[in-house]
Amino acid sequence: MHTKTFVAAAVGLGLITLSACGSSSGSGGSADSRTVTLVSHDSWAVSKNVLADFEKQSGYKVHVLEDGDAGQAVNKAILTKDNPQGDVFFGVDNTLLSRALDNGLFQPYEAKGAGQIQAQYRVDQDKHRVTPIDSGDICVNYDKAYFSKHKLAPPQSFDDLVKPAYKNLLVTENASTSSPGLGFLLGTAAKYGDNGWQGYWKKLTANGVKVVDGWEQAYTEEFSGSAGGKKAKADRPLVVSYASSPPAEVIYSHPKPKTAPTGVSYGTCFRQIEYAGLLSNARNSKGGKAFLDFLLTKEFQDDMPLNMFVYPVREGAQVPPEFVKYGPQAKDPETMAPTRIAASRDQWVKSWTSLVLK
Amino acid sequence: MAVPVAFFALFFAWPVAAIVARGLKVDGAWQFGRIVDVVAQSDIRHVLWFTTWQALASTALTLLIALPGAYVFARFDFPGKQVLRAVVTVPFVLPTVVVGTAFLALVGRGGLLDEMWGVRLDTTVWAILLAHVFFNYAVVVRTVGGLWGQLDPRQEEAARMLGASRFRAWRRVTLPALAPAVAAAALMVFLFTFTSFGVVQILGGPTFSTLEVEIYRQTSEIFDLSTAAVLTIVQFVAVGAILAVHAWTVQRRETALRLVDANTTARRPHGAGQWALLAGVLGTIAVLLVLPLAVLVQRSLGAPGFGYYRALTSEDGGIFLVPPIQAIGNSLQYALAATAIAVVIGALAAAALTRRDAGRLVRGFDALLMLPLGVSAVTVGFGFLIALDEPPLDLRQSWILVPLAQALVGVPFVVRTMLPVLRAVDARLREAAAVLGASPWRVWREVDLPMVRRALLVAAGFAFAVSLGEFGATVFIARPDNPTLPVAVARLLGRPGDLNYGQAMALSTILMVVCAVALLVLERLRTDRTGEF
């Protein structure tokens, strides 16, 4: 499959012994200069051998602290910014970027390899407080089997979703508690504008959209195209998820299917970009800088997609064949400037809640 | 007394005060005006109303369904009783994320009810209420049943001999003795349902929101710390009021009971009525408690040849740095540490509370100890972050923080389980021992301990089980090389793909079995040598 199966057993054993001891220095951040501490959300993942390579080459030991979901991790980092828990923060996305920058979470650093970042992802060019690391598209996924069985073409755009043919088929997430749910709302706001999105949601509600709280429930319980949904006899063939979900359905199936059971409606996508940055007041800023450089290396960017189900931002990084085949990136996704998100998001979510949930 | 107070102040009061202050202090000045602003909002009032009434309804329903169960466990002897007692406790310790999934399989679309009668309860209040009963059944059975089993049935028989009707004898003799335990159980259930989070989120859909969910949203999603602080205070006041009322009722009802060995009070059921009662209780347990668990097991076996279980041992998932199977060992270590802390702190507190010379202040502390149950995990967790960040107490990344936070939730259980029994110990026994020259320590060891040993074990069992399934606090220090079982389950459910879903179900099943085994061991441990008295 890929090289991860050939992980050095020694590393594994070492880690197990460490974790069995269960002790830790109990220090915030990296007290000694040989350790670099990464603060992230709980979707952070990297292949062991790739991380081991960095440790070997740089001489730093990496300590990872996963601090809840994306929103929580950012909020905790802001709360503790005077006395941070680590040196580098990974995982603030464009919906939260302004909050992090306005609160002075990061100090400037231009990572080595910043020149290799695809132009569309570059931000904060004058100060370099954050570095883009990966991107993903929040899009409607459809259950192929359902649509071929009913001889119905799957919806391809936001406009399609409110057509009578697709009545009672879509399940989405609560915009106030779930990042794909918020992304979908922002996508409609970007598409229809400040004055138009509410009218769109009124139509969507009239067309029987179902809203559940989180992605897990929407995808594994309500969506008929997912493995969990099939078991649960789910009856919604459309779900708000990611462009990388169909590849995941293929990769995580036993035995591997010949083709993905689900597809992506590419006219419903919202682009999400994740950034990393050097925390203000980091104790080991030298190590933090080295780690930021590492996040942009070809080795890490190649390794990332199958670990976190995101797309690399580096020019020429490898995208796994399953991604290319079943879930390539959207060509023309909806996007929105972080400042505009910060200015309107709370108001939008509030209006959305009273419009859709009450 | 000093130890529990210090523990409580350091790991609860201070962090919570710190986070509330962060939300309500602007440039060093308290903004108490915010309280009025927030509470005046109509959607906040709506949340308050819903929180209260669903908690009341859940508590009533739980008592209604579980009290017969408590009676059956206390008074009847039937094969498999020990196993069953462990089984009914399992739901209580399962992470909400697992329970939500199981319940959807039961009452949701395509669930069992749907297939049999076309009934769907998900996104209705009924699903929430039933899940609350599922969670809290054990609280009533263990708290009330534990005491009920030790009440001497001869007292009731004596009343019957003196001409009281069966009902009257029960009302006059047994009920007053049971009342504190029933009140304690009801209070716990009310607290749990009042601060319910995961169940409401998963089963209620986004339309139902409790105070706890709202605090979480304001802190974690919206980052509006001042609103969160106000809501925390509101929840604090509400919980405090409930606890105060409860403390008062318990004090009014304290009587010295004659406790006997529970093994001598349980009989084989005889007569049609008793058999019917037993059958009814067993049927309820089968439908309400065992069925959702069975659904999980069935789904975990979905792959041929235990495929999901085999996948747990591989490091290929890329989610953790260790195979998910490692989470079991982590969970057990944390739970053992948390249990040890909770039992020591709880026992010290309970002993202090039952001393004759305990003043009003100390009695108030009893209620204070329960407060952690009524404060949201997210508040405490964020509080830890900003309060415990200076050496020598920079515990933010220390593994000890997990058992400490879990013990906070465990202590009240230990105290609540031990107090009714401790308070029921006849003080004259202690006095007699003291007169005969025993030191206070020795009095406790020779008089109290033999009587409360069983309560202590039950309490330890509870504390252990609570820690095992605890999710909220554990997430705050979730180091990827040290995930606990519930954290691992939540992670796996958070990723698409059949294998991850299956592994989550398999881990949930393992968690269930581990809990059941742990609880079963405790059942076996219960040496009922309650001394000669």
Short mmCIF file of C-alpha atoms in Angstrom, two decimals, chain B residues 52-477:
data_model
loop_
_atom_site.label_atom_id
_atom_site.label_comp_id
_atom_site.label_asym_id
_atom_site.label_seq_id
_atom_site.Cartn_x
_atom_site.Cartn_y
_atom_site.Cartn_z
CA THR B 52 -34.94 22.12 33.67
CA TRP B 53 -37.98 20.29 32.41
CA GLN B 54 -36.15 17.54 30.59
CA ALA B 55 -34.07 16.91 33.71
CA LEU B 56 -37.20 16.67 35.86
CA ALA B 57 -38.88 14.35 33.39
CA SER B 58 -35.78 12.18 33.05
CA THR B 59 -35.42 11.88 36.81
CA ALA B 60 -39.05 10.91 37.32
CA LEU B 61 -38.88 8.35 34.54
CA THR B 62 -35.63 6.89 35.84
CA LEU B 63 -37.02 6.48 39.36
CA LEU B 64 -40.20 4.94 38.02
CA ILE B 65 -38.34 2.38 35.96
CA ALA B 66 -35.37 1.73 38.24
CA LEU B 67 -36.89 1.55 41.74
CA PRO B 68 -38.51 -1.84 41.10
CA GLY B 69 -35.12 -2.90 39.84
CA ALA B 70 -33.49 -1.72 43.06
CA TYR B 71 -35.99 -3.77 45.05
CA VAL B 72 -35.41 -6.89 43.00
CA PHE B 73 -31.64 -6.61 43.33
CA ALA B 74 -31.90 -6.01 47.04
CA ARG B 75 -34.42 -8.60 48.08
CA PHE B 76 -34.38 -11.39 45.54
CA ASP B 77 -31.86 -14.07 44.93
CA PHE B 78 -31.68 -15.47 41.44
CA PRO B 79 -29.02 -17.08 39.29
CA GLY B 80 -26.76 -14.65 37.47
CA LYS B 81 -27.57 -11.77 39.80
CA GLN B 82 -23.97 -10.67 40.18
CA VAL B 83 -23.35 -10.68 36.46
CA LEU B 84 -26.51 -8.74 35.88
CA ARG B 85 -25.61 -6.15 38.50
CA ALA B 86 -22.37 -5.56 36.64
CA VAL B 87 -24.18 -5.44 33.30
CA VAL B 88 -26.64 -2.75 34.34
CA THR B 89 -23.74 -0.59 35.46
CA VAL B 90 -21.99 -0.76 32.11
CA PRO B 91 -24.21 1.85 30.37
CA PHE B 92 -23.36 4.37 33.04
CA VAL B 93 -19.71 4.39 32.11
CA LEU B 94 -19.97 4.30 28.35
CA PRO B 95 -18.92 7.47 26.55
CA THR B 96 -21.91 9.42 25.28
CA VAL B 97 -20.68 9.20 21.73
CA VAL B 98 -21.06 5.42 21.87
CA VAL B 99 -24.42 5.55 23.58
CA GLY B 100 -25.75 7.98 21.03
CA THR B 101 -24.74 5.65 18.22
CA ALA B 102 -26.30 2.67 19.95
CA PHE B 103 -29.53 4.49 20.62
CA LEU B 104 -29.86 5.69 17.09
CA ALA B 105 -29.63 2.06 16.06
CA LEU B 106 -32.50 1.35 18.40
CA VAL B 107 -34.93 4.22 18.04
CA GLY B 108 -33.65 5.91 14.89
CA ARG B 109 -34.46 5.30 11.29
CA GLY B 110 -34.05 1.66 10.32
CA GLY B 111 -33.64 0.87 13.98
CA LEU B 112 -35.31 -1.94 15.78
CA LEU B 113 -38.46 -0.01 16.73
CA ASP B 114 -38.73 1.28 13.21
CA GLU B 115 -38.58 -2.19 11.74
CA MET B 116 -41.05 -3.70 14.15
CA TRP B 117 -43.63 -0.96 14.53
CA GLY B 118 -42.51 1.84 12.28
CA VAL B 119 -41.77 4.04 15.30
CA ARG B 120 -38.98 6.58 15.11
CA LEU B 121 -37.97 8.52 18.17
CA ASP B 122 -34.72 10.17 17.18
CA THR B 123 -34.74 13.96 17.34
CA THR B 124 -37.62 13.72 19.79
CA VAL B 125 -37.49 14.34 23.49
CA TRP B 126 -38.37 10.70 24.09
CA ALA B 127 -35.05 9.53 22.74
CA ILE B 128 -33.27 11.86 25.14
CA LEU B 129 -35.36 10.69 28.10
CA LEU B 130 -34.86 7.01 27.31
CA ALA B 131 -31.12 7.46 26.91
CA HIS B 132 -31.04 9.22 30.27
CA VAL B 133 -32.80 6.27 31.86
CA PHE B 134 -30.33 3.96 30.14
CA PHE B 135 -27.43 5.92 31.62
CA ASN B 136 -28.78 6.37 35.10
CA TYR B 137 -30.58 3.12 35.83
CA ALA B 138 -27.51 1.86 37.65
CA VAL B 139 -27.30 4.96 39.84
CA VAL B 140 -30.66 4.16 41.39
CA VAL B 141 -30.13 0.41 41.57
CA ARG B 142 -26.76 0.72 43.24
CA THR B 143 -27.46 3.61 45.58
CA VAL B 144 -30.92 2.59 46.71
CA GLY B 145 -30.52 -1.16 46.28
CA GLY B 146 -27.23 -1.12 48.19
CA LEU B 147 -28.92 0.21 51.29
CA TRP B 148 -32.16 -1.67 50.79
CA GLY B 149 -30.33 -4.95 50.84
CA GLN B 150 -28.89 -4.13 54.23
CA LEU B 151 -32.15 -3.13 55.90
CA ASP B 152 -33.32 -5.73 58.33
CA PRO B 153 -36.56 -7.19 56.95
CA ARG B 154 -37.51 -8.27 60.46
CA GLN B 155 -38.31 -4.68 61.33
CA GLU B 156 -40.98 -4.66 58.71
CA GLU B 157 -42.14 -8.08 59.83
CA ALA B 158 -42.45 -6.82 63.40
CA ALA B 159 -44.70 -4.02 62.22
CA ARG B 160 -46.83 -6.58 60.39
CA MET B 161 -47.12 -8.65 63.54
CA LEU B 162 -48.34 -5.58 65.33
CA GLY B 163 -51.18 -5.35 62.84
CA ALA B 164 -49.93 -2.96 60.17
CA SER B 165 -50.97 -3.70 56.62
CA ARG B 166 -48.19 -4.66 54.23
CA PHE B 167 -48.24 -1.26 52.59
CA ARG B 168 -48.36 0.58 55.85
CA ALA B 169 -45.47 -1.40 57.26
CA TRP B 170 -43.44 -0.54 54.18
CA ARG B 171 -44.43 3.11 54.36
CA ARG B 172 -43.69 3.44 58.04
CA VAL B 173 -40.61 1.31 58.38
CA THR B 174 -38.77 0.82 55.11
CA LEU B 175 -39.54 4.04 53.29
CA PRO B 176 -38.19 6.42 55.95
CA ALA B 177 -35.02 4.38 56.12
CA LEU B 178 -34.67 4.43 52.36
CA ALA B 179 -35.58 8.05 51.82
CA PRO B 180 -32.06 9.49 52.09
CA ALA B 181 -30.76 6.98 49.57
CA VAL B 182 -33.66 7.63 47.19
CA ALA B 183 -33.11 11.36 47.55
CA ALA B 184 -29.42 10.92 46.91
CA ALA B 185 -30.07 8.83 43.82
CA ALA B 186 -32.71 11.20 42.50
CA LEU B 187 -30.39 14.10 43.06
CA MET B 188 -27.58 12.46 41.18
CA VAL B 189 -29.81 11.57 38.28
CA PHE B 190 -31.15 15.10 38.22
CA LEU B 191 -27.65 16.52 38.21
CA PHE B 192 -26.51 14.26 35.42
CA THR B 193 -29.49 14.99 33.25
CA PHE B 194 -29.46 18.69 34.07
CA THR B 195 -25.89 18.87 32.83
CA SER B 196 -26.41 16.41 30.00
CA PHE B 197 -24.30 17.09 26.97
CA GLY B 198 -23.54 14.26 24.55
CA VAL B 199 -26.93 12.62 24.71
CA VAL B 200 -28.77 15.84 24.00
CA GLN B 201 -26.43 16.69 21.18
CA ILE B 202 -26.60 13.37 19.37
CA LEU B 203 -30.17 12.30 19.96
CA GLY B 204 -31.91 15.61 20.23
CA GLY B 205 -30.51 16.98 17.05
CA PRO B 206 -29.59 20.62 16.96
CA THR B 207 -33.02 21.84 17.99
CA PHE B 208 -32.63 20.91 21.66
CA SER B 209 -29.97 22.63 23.64
CA THR B 210 -29.17 22.37 27.33
CA LEU B 211 -27.24 24.85 29.42
CA GLU B 212 -24.22 22.59 29.22
CA VAL B 213 -24.32 22.48 25.43
CA GLU B 214 -24.70 26.26 25.33
CA ILE B 215 -21.69 26.79 27.63
CA TYR B 216 -19.66 24.50 25.43
CA ARG B 217 -20.70 26.38 22.31
CA GLN B 218 -19.96 29.79 23.77
CA THR B 219 -16.55 28.69 25.04
CA SER B 220 -15.38 26.38 22.32
CA GLU B 221 -17.01 27.60 19.15
CA ILE B 222 -17.95 31.24 19.52
CA PHE B 223 -15.25 32.11 22.04
CA ASP B 224 -17.58 34.45 23.86
CA LEU B 225 -16.11 33.96 27.31
CA SER B 226 -18.30 36.50 29.03
CA THR B 227 -21.54 34.81 27.98
CA ALA B 228 -20.03 31.46 28.92
CA ALA B 229 -19.05 32.85 32.31
CA VAL B 230 -22.57 34.11 32.95
CA LEU B 231 -24.06 30.76 31.99
CA THR B 232 -21.56 28.99 34.22
CA ILE B 233 -22.67 31.16 37.13
CA VAL B 234 -26.32 30.45 36.34
CA GLN B 235 -25.68 26.73 36.27
CA PHE B 236 -23.68 27.04 39.46
CA VAL B 237 -26.50 28.80 41.25
CA ALA B 238 -29.07 26.31 40.02
CA VAL B 239 -26.98 23.31 41.03
CA GLY B 240 -26.14 24.95 44.34
CA ALA B 241 -29.81 25.48 45.09
CA ILE B 242 -30.65 21.86 44.32
CA LEU B 243 -27.81 20.69 46.54
CA ALA B 244 -28.86 22.95 49.39
CA VAL B 245 -32.40 21.61 49.32
CA HIS B 246 -31.08 18.11 49.18
CA ALA B 247 -28.71 18.59 52.10
CA TRP B 248 -31.60 19.92 54.13
CA THR B 249 -33.93 17.01 53.39
CA VAL B 250 -31.24 14.45 54.13
CA GLN B 251 -30.48 16.01 57.47
CA ARG B 252 -34.11 15.92 58.44
CA ARG B 253 -34.28 12.22 57.90
CA GLU B 254 -31.22 10.80 59.49
CA THR B 255 -32.01 7.88 61.67
CA ALA B 256 -29.75 5.20 62.94
CA LEU B 257 -30.56 2.07 61.02
CA ARG B 258 -29.95 -1.49 61.94
CA LEU B 259 -27.95 -2.79 59.04
CA VAL B 260 -27.58 -6.48 58.40
CA ASP B 261 -25.66 -8.61 55.99
CA ALA B 262 -27.26 -8.22 52.59
CA ASN B 263 -26.82 -11.90 51.83
CA THR B 264 -29.25 -12.82 54.57
CA THR B 265 -32.01 -10.57 53.28
CA ALA B 266 -32.19 -11.77 49.70
CA ARG B 267 -34.55 -14.70 49.11
CA ARG B 268 -35.67 -16.67 46.15
CA PRO B 269 -38.89 -15.09 44.91
CA HIS B 270 -42.00 -17.01 45.86
CA GLY B 271 -45.57 -16.57 44.74
CA ALA B 272 -46.85 -15.41 41.37
CA GLY B 273 -46.62 -11.72 42.24
CA GLN B 274 -42.93 -11.81 43.05
CA TRP B 275 -42.08 -13.88 40.01
CA ALA B 276 -44.00 -11.45 37.84
CA LEU B 277 -42.10 -8.54 39.35
CA LEU B 278 -38.80 -10.27 38.71
CA ALA B 279 -39.78 -11.08 35.14
CA GLY B 280 -40.90 -7.50 34.58
CA VAL B 281 -37.63 -6.07 35.84
CA LEU B 282 -35.56 -8.51 33.81
CA GLY B 283 -37.63 -7.69 30.72
CA THR B 284 -37.07 -3.97 31.24
CA ILE B 285 -33.35 -4.48 31.60
CA ALA B 286 -33.24 -6.62 28.48
CA VAL B 287 -35.04 -4.06 26.32
CA LEU B 288 -33.68 -0.84 27.73
CA LEU B 289 -30.13 -1.71 28.73
CA VAL B 290 -28.99 -4.86 26.99
CA LEU B 291 -30.48 -4.25 23.58
CA PRO B 292 -28.55 -1.05 22.75
CA LEU B 293 -25.36 -2.75 23.92
CA ALA B 294 -26.13 -5.79 21.81
CA VAL B 295 -26.50 -3.60 18.75
CA LEU B 296 -22.95 -2.32 19.28
CA VAL B 297 -21.57 -5.82 19.59
CA GLN B 298 -23.39 -6.94 16.49
CA ARG B 299 -21.99 -4.04 14.47
CA SER B 300 -18.48 -4.66 15.73
CA LEU B 301 -18.69 -8.18 14.29
CA GLY B 302 -19.63 -6.91 10.85
CA ALA B 303 -16.33 -7.88 9.24
CA PRO B 304 -15.49 -11.52 8.55
CA GLY B 305 -13.16 -13.23 11.00
CA PHE B 306 -13.13 -10.48 13.63
CA GLY B 307 -11.61 -8.16 11.01
CA TYR B 308 -12.34 -4.98 12.96
CA TYR B 309 -10.74 -6.36 16.07
CA ARG B 310 -7.67 -7.45 14.15
CA ALA B 311 -7.38 -3.96 12.69
CA LEU B 312 -7.11 -2.53 16.20
CA THR B 313 -3.67 -4.01 16.66
CA SER B 314 -2.14 -2.47 13.57
CA GLU B 315 -0.39 0.86 13.49
CA ASP B 316 -1.60 1.50 10.00
CA GLY B 317 -4.56 3.65 10.84
CA GLY B 318 -2.39 6.73 11.15
CA ILE B 319 -4.67 8.17 13.80
CA PHE B 320 -2.48 7.44 16.78
CA LEU B 321 1.16 6.82 17.26
CA VAL B 322 0.26 3.50 18.85
CA PRO B 323 -2.23 0.82 17.86
CA PRO B 324 -5.71 1.64 19.15
CA ILE B 325 -5.55 -1.47 21.32
CA GLN B 326 -3.03 0.38 23.55
CA ALA B 327 -5.81 2.66 24.66
CA ILE B 328 -7.12 -0.09 26.91
CA GLY B 329 -3.98 -0.11 29.04
CA ASN B 330 -3.95 3.70 29.21
CA SER B 331 -7.56 3.82 30.29
CA LEU B 332 -7.04 1.24 33.02
CA GLN B 333 -4.00 3.08 34.42
CA TYR B 334 -5.81 6.40 34.52
CA ALA B 335 -8.90 4.84 36.05
CA LEU B 336 -6.96 3.09 38.79
CA ALA B 337 -5.13 6.29 39.72
CA ALA B 338 -8.37 8.26 39.66
CA THR B 339 -10.12 5.68 41.81
CA ALA B 340 -7.34 5.75 44.39
CA ILE B 341 -7.50 9.55 44.61
CA ALA B 342 -11.29 9.63 44.72
CA VAL B 343 -11.57 6.96 47.40
CA VAL B 344 -8.99 8.59 49.67
CA ILE B 345 -10.43 12.09 49.30
CA GLY B 346 -14.02 10.89 49.42
CA ALA B 347 -13.53 8.67 52.45
CA LEU B 348 -11.77 11.45 54.36
CA ALA B 349 -14.57 13.84 53.52
CA ALA B 350 -17.28 11.36 54.44
CA ALA B 351 -15.60 10.59 57.74
CA ALA B 352 -15.29 14.29 58.56
CA LEU B 353 -18.93 14.86 57.67
CA THR B 354 -20.21 12.23 60.05
CA ARG B 355 -18.36 13.38 63.12
CA ARG B 356 -20.66 14.41 65.92
CA ASP B 357 -19.03 17.79 66.30
CA ALA B 358 -19.29 18.59 62.62
CA GLY B 359 -20.62 22.10 62.47
CA ARG B 360 -22.81 23.71 59.87
CA LEU B 361 -19.82 24.72 57.80
CA VAL B 362 -18.63 21.17 57.43
CA ARG B 363 -22.10 20.01 56.53
CA GLY B 364 -22.21 22.64 53.85
CA PHE B 365 -19.05 21.13 52.46
CA ASP B 366 -21.01 17.99 51.73
CA ALA B 367 -23.03 19.91 49.19
CA LEU B 368 -19.94 21.69 47.87
CA LEU B 369 -18.32 18.40 47.00
CA MET B 370 -21.15 17.71 44.61
CA LEU B 371 -20.59 20.90 42.66
CA PRO B 372 -18.11 19.40 40.20
CA LEU B 373 -20.93 17.25 38.88
CA GLY B 374 -22.81 20.38 37.98
CA VAL B 375 -20.05 22.29 36.25
CA SER B 376 -19.30 21.59 32.64
CA ALA B 377 -16.14 19.77 31.70
CA VAL B 378 -15.23 22.46 29.23
CA THR B 379 -15.31 25.12 31.96
CA VAL B 380 -13.09 23.11 34.27
CA GLY B 381 -10.79 22.15 31.43
CA PHE B 382 -10.28 25.70 30.22
CA GLY B 383 -9.88 26.75 33.84
CA PHE B 384 -7.09 24.23 34.29
CA LEU B 385 -5.35 25.71 31.29
CA ILE B 386 -5.09 29.20 32.69
CA ALA B 387 -4.90 28.41 36.41
CA LEU B 388 -2.47 25.51 36.59
CA ASP B 389 0.18 26.92 34.29
CA GLU B 390 2.88 28.06 36.70
CA PRO B 391 5.53 25.85 38.26
CA PRO B 392 5.38 24.07 40.69
CA LEU B 393 1.82 23.47 39.55
CA ASP B 394 2.17 23.50 35.81
CA LEU B 395 0.14 20.38 35.28
CA ARG B 396 -1.15 21.22 31.83
CA GLN B 397 0.68 18.42 30.14
CA SER B 398 1.17 16.13 33.06
CA TRP B 399 -0.59 12.79 32.93
CA ILE B 400 -1.76 13.26 36.52
CA LEU B 401 -4.21 15.90 35.36
CA VAL B 402 -6.43 13.25 33.81
CA PRO B 403 -6.94 11.16 36.97
CA LEU B 404 -7.26 14.37 38.99
CA ALA B 405 -10.05 15.66 36.79
CA GLN B 406 -11.70 12.25 36.78
CA ALA B 407 -11.42 12.02 40.55
CA LEU B 408 -13.25 15.34 40.85
CA VAL B 409 -16.26 13.63 39.34
CA GLY B 410 -15.63 10.45 41.32
CA VAL B 411 -15.40 11.98 44.80
CA PRO B 412 -19.08 12.92 45.03
CA PHE B 413 -19.99 9.32 44.26
CA VAL B 414 -17.77 8.03 46.99
CA VAL B 415 -19.19 10.52 49.48
CA ARG B 416 -22.81 9.95 48.47
CA THR B 417 -22.48 6.20 48.62
CA MET B 418 -20.74 6.16 51.99
CA LEU B 419 -22.62 8.89 53.82
CA PRO B 420 -25.99 7.16 54.19
CA VAL B 421 -24.28 4.09 55.60
CA LEU B 422 -21.81 6.02 57.76
CA ARG B 423 -24.53 8.23 59.13
CA ALA B 424 -26.57 5.19 59.91
CA VAL B 425 -23.85 3.78 62.15
CA ASP B 426 -25.09 4.16 65.69
CA ALA B 427 -22.98 6.83 67.34
CA ARG B 428 -23.21 5.06 70.67
CA LEU B 429 -21.02 2.33 69.32
CA ARG B 430 -18.30 4.87 68.64
CA GLU B 431 -18.78 6.42 72.04
CA ALA B 432 -18.55 3.08 73.74
CA ALA B 433 -15.33 2.32 71.94
CA ALA B 434 -13.93 5.72 72.86
CA VAL B 435 -14.88 5.26 76.49
CA LEU B 436 -13.04 1.96 76.47
CA GLY B 437 -9.92 3.86 75.44
CA ALA B 438 -9.75 3.48 71.68
CA SER B 439 -8.09 6.28 69.71
CA PRO B 440 -10.25 8.04 67.09
CA TRP B 441 -8.35 6.25 64.34
CA ARG B 442 -8.95 2.93 66.01
CA VAL B 443 -12.63 3.70 66.54
CA TRP B 444 -12.93 4.36 62.86
CA ARG B 445 -11.07 1.20 61.99
CA GLU B 446 -12.89 -1.11 64.38
CA VAL B 447 -16.38 0.35 64.30
CA ASP B 448 -16.98 2.25 61.10
CA LEU B 449 -14.81 0.45 58.62
CA PRO B 450 -16.33 -3.01 58.97
CA MET B 451 -19.75 -1.52 58.46
CA VAL B 452 -18.85 0.65 55.51
CA ARG B 453 -16.46 -1.68 53.80
CA ARG B 454 -19.11 -2.73 51.37
CA ALA B 455 -20.20 0.83 50.68
CA LEU B 456 -16.55 1.67 50.14
CA LEU B 457 -16.22 -1.06 47.54
CA VAL B 458 -19.36 0.01 45.78
CA ALA B 459 -18.06 3.57 45.81
CA ALA B 460 -14.71 2.47 44.44
CA GLY B 461 -16.47 0.55 41.72
CA PHE B 462 -18.42 3.60 40.76
CA ALA B 463 -15.42 5.89 40.79
CA PHE B 464 -13.51 3.40 38.66
CA ALA B 465 -16.29 3.02 36.17
CA VAL B 466 -16.85 6.76 35.90
CA SER B 467 -13.16 7.30 35.18
CA LEU B 468 -13.10 4.58 32.58
CA GLY B 469 -15.78 6.14 30.45
CA GLU B 470 -14.97 9.75 31.24
CA PHE B 471 -14.42 11.72 28.11
CA GLY B 472 -14.65 15.44 28.76
CA ALA B 473 -11.63 15.92 30.96
CA THR B 474 -9.52 13.36 29.18
CA VAL B 475 -9.70 15.23 25.92
CA PHE B 476 -7.86 18.18 27.42
CA ILE B 477 -4.64 16.27 27.75
#
